[in-house]
Amino acid sequence: MRALVVIPLLASSTVAAADDAPPKPAGPALGACTKELDARKVSYRRVQREGVANAVEVLGPLGGIAMTSPDMALVIDCSLAVSLDEAGRYLRGLGFDKATFSSAYSVRNVRGTNRPSKHSFGLAIDVHTFGGPDLGTLTIDRDYEQGLGNEVDCLGKPLTQGGAALKVLQCQLVRSGLFHLVLSPDYDDAHHDHFHLEAAPWGQRTQLRSAQPAIH
Ligand SMILES: [Zn+2]
């Protein structure tokens, strides 16, 4: 029982000593994000983009997935790069090894509003296709089966193999907690042909996965 009294006293003296130290940011320091990318052996280079806290150009695969676009480099905030790298395990598990995106960093408003889209901060990416050696190329527009599942059973009953793979992937991405927001064709017409994957800013992340990921 004695230890129960002593431990709080020690703890409070430790806190007092720490007051002399420089204040620590609430979340992980921004430099810690690129350290995380380094630890994950992601190939990237730092770049500067207005509005992006920690912009990187990704030069190789993320989580084993080649993410390409026909007309642009993959420039995103480091926080999104970490989430995509970690999410690679779900894609690989389903047999995917590549994906294509149409938009990553892009200064614009959320459609129909004057609110800046998270694309403006490099925190969102629109992914249109997922491909792999056995599955071929699946497009969200053609292969995603809308309206499946519910809050209890995310998956529902997809009719096609491609539809099942994309629905399993969407459920895994939503429930992984790696993304602040995952929007699919089920959300609205503007998303009929892509998954919008959005990460929280690194400075707001206290852990890699949020305990309660947003489901939309
Ligand atoms: Zn988007």
XYZ file of C-alpha atoms and ligand atoms in Angstrom:
217
model
C 0.000 0.000 0.000
C 2.901 2.306 0.743
C 3.939 2.356 -2.907
C 0.568 3.827 -3.863
C 1.433 6.942 -1.845
C 5.038 7.249 -3.002
C 4.444 6.904 -6.748
C 2.231 10.009 -7.171
C 4.792 12.084 -5.261
C 7.554 10.960 -7.580
C 5.370 11.606 -10.581
C 4.597 15.173 -9.547
C 8.258 16.010 -8.940
C 9.067 14.668 -12.417
C 6.434 16.953 -13.939
C 7.870 19.952 -12.071
C 11.350 19.250 -13.450
C 9.957 18.936 -16.983
C 8.570 22.484 -16.771
C 12.058 23.781 -17.476
C 12.210 21.865 -20.744
C 10.953 23.498 -23.959
C 7.209 22.895 -24.498
C 6.419 19.852 -26.567
C 3.832 20.022 -29.344
C 0.549 18.272 -28.600
C 0.950 15.814 -31.442
C 4.048 14.219 -32.898
C 6.555 16.736 -34.286
C 6.372 17.277 -38.049
C 9.909 16.001 -38.549
C 8.779 12.768 -36.963
C 6.569 12.110 -39.962
C 9.424 11.968 -42.451
C 11.351 9.873 -39.927
C 8.400 7.484 -40.058
C 8.627 7.404 -43.868
C 12.375 6.743 -43.580
C 11.759 3.878 -41.156
C 9.284 2.441 -43.651
C 11.889 2.699 -46.409
C 9.605 4.764 -48.594
C 11.373 6.445 -51.496
C 10.494 10.140 -51.510
C 11.881 13.633 -51.596
C 10.775 16.682 -49.686
C 9.143 19.389 -51.777
C 7.490 22.714 -51.057
C 3.832 23.271 -51.821
C 1.790 26.179 -50.544
C -0.681 25.043 -47.897
C 0.958 21.652 -47.339
C 2.573 21.278 -43.910
C 5.028 18.569 -44.879
C 4.942 18.005 -48.629
C 6.663 15.005 -50.130
C 6.913 13.646 -53.646
C 6.623 9.887 -53.421
C 9.091 8.283 -55.827
C 8.422 4.575 -55.324
C 5.711 2.197 -54.165
C 3.771 2.837 -50.967
C 3.196 -0.272 -48.895
C 4.174 -2.365 -51.902
C 1.624 -0.645 -54.134
C 2.672 1.359 -57.185
C 0.470 4.462 -57.125
C 0.566 6.285 -60.414
C -1.299 8.842 -62.426
C -1.116 9.352 -66.193
C -0.305 13.023 -65.822
C 1.057 13.913 -62.406
C 3.594 13.055 -59.743
C 2.382 11.832 -56.368
C 2.773 14.925 -54.186
C 1.029 14.672 -50.831
C 1.463 15.537 -47.186
C 3.713 13.121 -45.336
C 0.850 12.123 -43.036
C -1.180 10.764 -45.969
C 1.907 8.990 -47.308
C 2.331 7.158 -43.991
C -1.329 6.081 -43.996
C -1.133 4.866 -47.597
C 2.060 2.971 -46.837
C 0.439 1.246 -43.874
C -2.751 0.556 -45.874
C -0.694 -1.318 -48.472
C -1.100 -4.477 -46.398
C -4.846 -4.542 -47.118
C -4.341 -4.041 -50.828
C -1.632 -6.686 -51.059
C -3.782 -9.070 -49.045
C -6.474 -8.774 -51.706
C -4.039 -9.325 -54.565
C -3.515 -5.719 -55.642
C -0.091 -4.332 -56.453
C -0.980 -1.092 -58.197
C -3.463 1.751 -58.109
C -4.092 4.890 -60.129
C -5.123 8.294 -58.878
C -6.430 11.387 -60.621
C -5.889 13.965 -57.953
C -3.716 14.353 -54.899
C -2.436 17.831 -53.996
C -4.803 20.248 -55.668
C -5.902 23.665 -54.472
C -9.680 23.732 -54.680
C -12.852 23.978 -52.648
C -15.199 21.184 -51.666
C -17.679 21.081 -54.528
C -20.553 23.513 -53.999
C -18.923 25.252 -51.023
C -16.244 27.851 -50.341
C -14.493 25.523 -47.914
C -11.029 24.408 -49.042
C -10.888 20.709 -49.890
C -8.393 18.600 -47.963
C -6.707 18.149 -51.346
C -5.533 21.753 -50.864
C -3.444 20.594 -47.902
C -2.116 17.459 -49.584
C -4.120 15.355 -47.167
C -6.451 13.676 -49.683
C -6.112 11.481 -52.722
C -8.691 10.259 -55.257
C -8.011 6.667 -56.287
C -9.806 5.415 -59.402
C -8.442 1.951 -60.135
C -6.830 -0.943 -58.291
C -5.023 -3.687 -60.152
C -3.179 -6.938 -59.659
C -1.906 -9.941 -61.610
C -4.961 -12.125 -60.945
C -7.682 -9.501 -60.606
C -6.709 -7.398 -63.604
C -7.606 -3.724 -63.364
C -10.711 -2.908 -61.356
C -12.222 0.534 -61.778
C -14.363 2.067 -59.074
C -16.715 3.411 -61.728
C -17.405 0.030 -63.336
C -16.665 -2.583 -60.665
C -17.685 -1.050 -57.341
C -21.169 -2.271 -56.404
C -23.032 0.527 -54.689
C -25.378 0.290 -51.734
C -23.950 -2.845 -50.147
C -23.631 -3.461 -46.429
C -24.672 -1.518 -43.383
C -23.235 -0.410 -40.040
C -23.247 -3.983 -38.702
C -22.258 -5.936 -41.811
C -20.023 -3.658 -43.821
C -19.604 -6.094 -46.690
C -23.126 -7.059 -47.717
C -23.440 -9.457 -50.633
C -21.417 -8.386 -53.665
C -22.379 -10.123 -56.910
C -19.026 -10.098 -58.686
C -15.463 -11.009 -57.728
C -14.260 -7.515 -58.541
C -17.122 -5.954 -56.609
C -16.285 -8.131 -53.616
C -12.588 -7.186 -53.694
C -13.380 -3.468 -53.846
C -16.015 -3.690 -51.127
C -13.711 -5.657 -48.801
C -11.030 -3.067 -49.466
C -13.361 -0.158 -48.743
C -14.483 -1.775 -45.461
C -10.873 -2.400 -44.443
C -9.794 1.142 -45.292
C -12.691 2.613 -43.321
C -12.171 0.413 -40.300
C -8.381 0.589 -40.317
C -8.508 3.985 -38.626
C -5.690 5.104 -40.918
C -7.927 7.601 -42.665
C -9.868 10.442 -41.183
C -12.342 10.027 -44.022
C -13.034 7.448 -46.729
C -15.616 8.421 -49.355
C -16.867 5.969 -51.987
C -19.568 6.034 -54.701
C -22.030 5.325 -51.892
C -21.420 8.838 -50.557
C -22.624 10.941 -53.475
C -22.559 11.256 -57.255
C -19.374 13.331 -57.201
C -17.571 10.218 -55.944
C -19.080 7.769 -58.457
C -15.694 6.849 -59.890
C -13.176 7.005 -57.043
C -12.342 6.459 -53.402
C -11.459 9.730 -51.665
C -8.935 8.839 -48.945
C -8.118 11.562 -46.465
C -5.640 11.529 -43.588
C -5.600 13.760 -40.519
C -2.732 16.276 -40.258
C 0.322 14.655 -38.659
C 0.316 17.185 -35.828
C -3.181 16.060 -34.830
C -2.345 12.382 -34.809
C -1.424 10.976 -31.463
C -1.254 7.492 -32.913
C -1.137 6.021 -36.377
C -4.695 4.717 -36.243
C -7.541 6.745 -34.832
C -9.681 4.855 -32.330
C -12.888 5.839 -34.077
C -12.403 6.259 -37.807
C -15.001 8.287 -39.639
C -17.330 6.161 -41.732
C -19.088 7.748 -44.659
Zn -11.119 13.762 -53.274
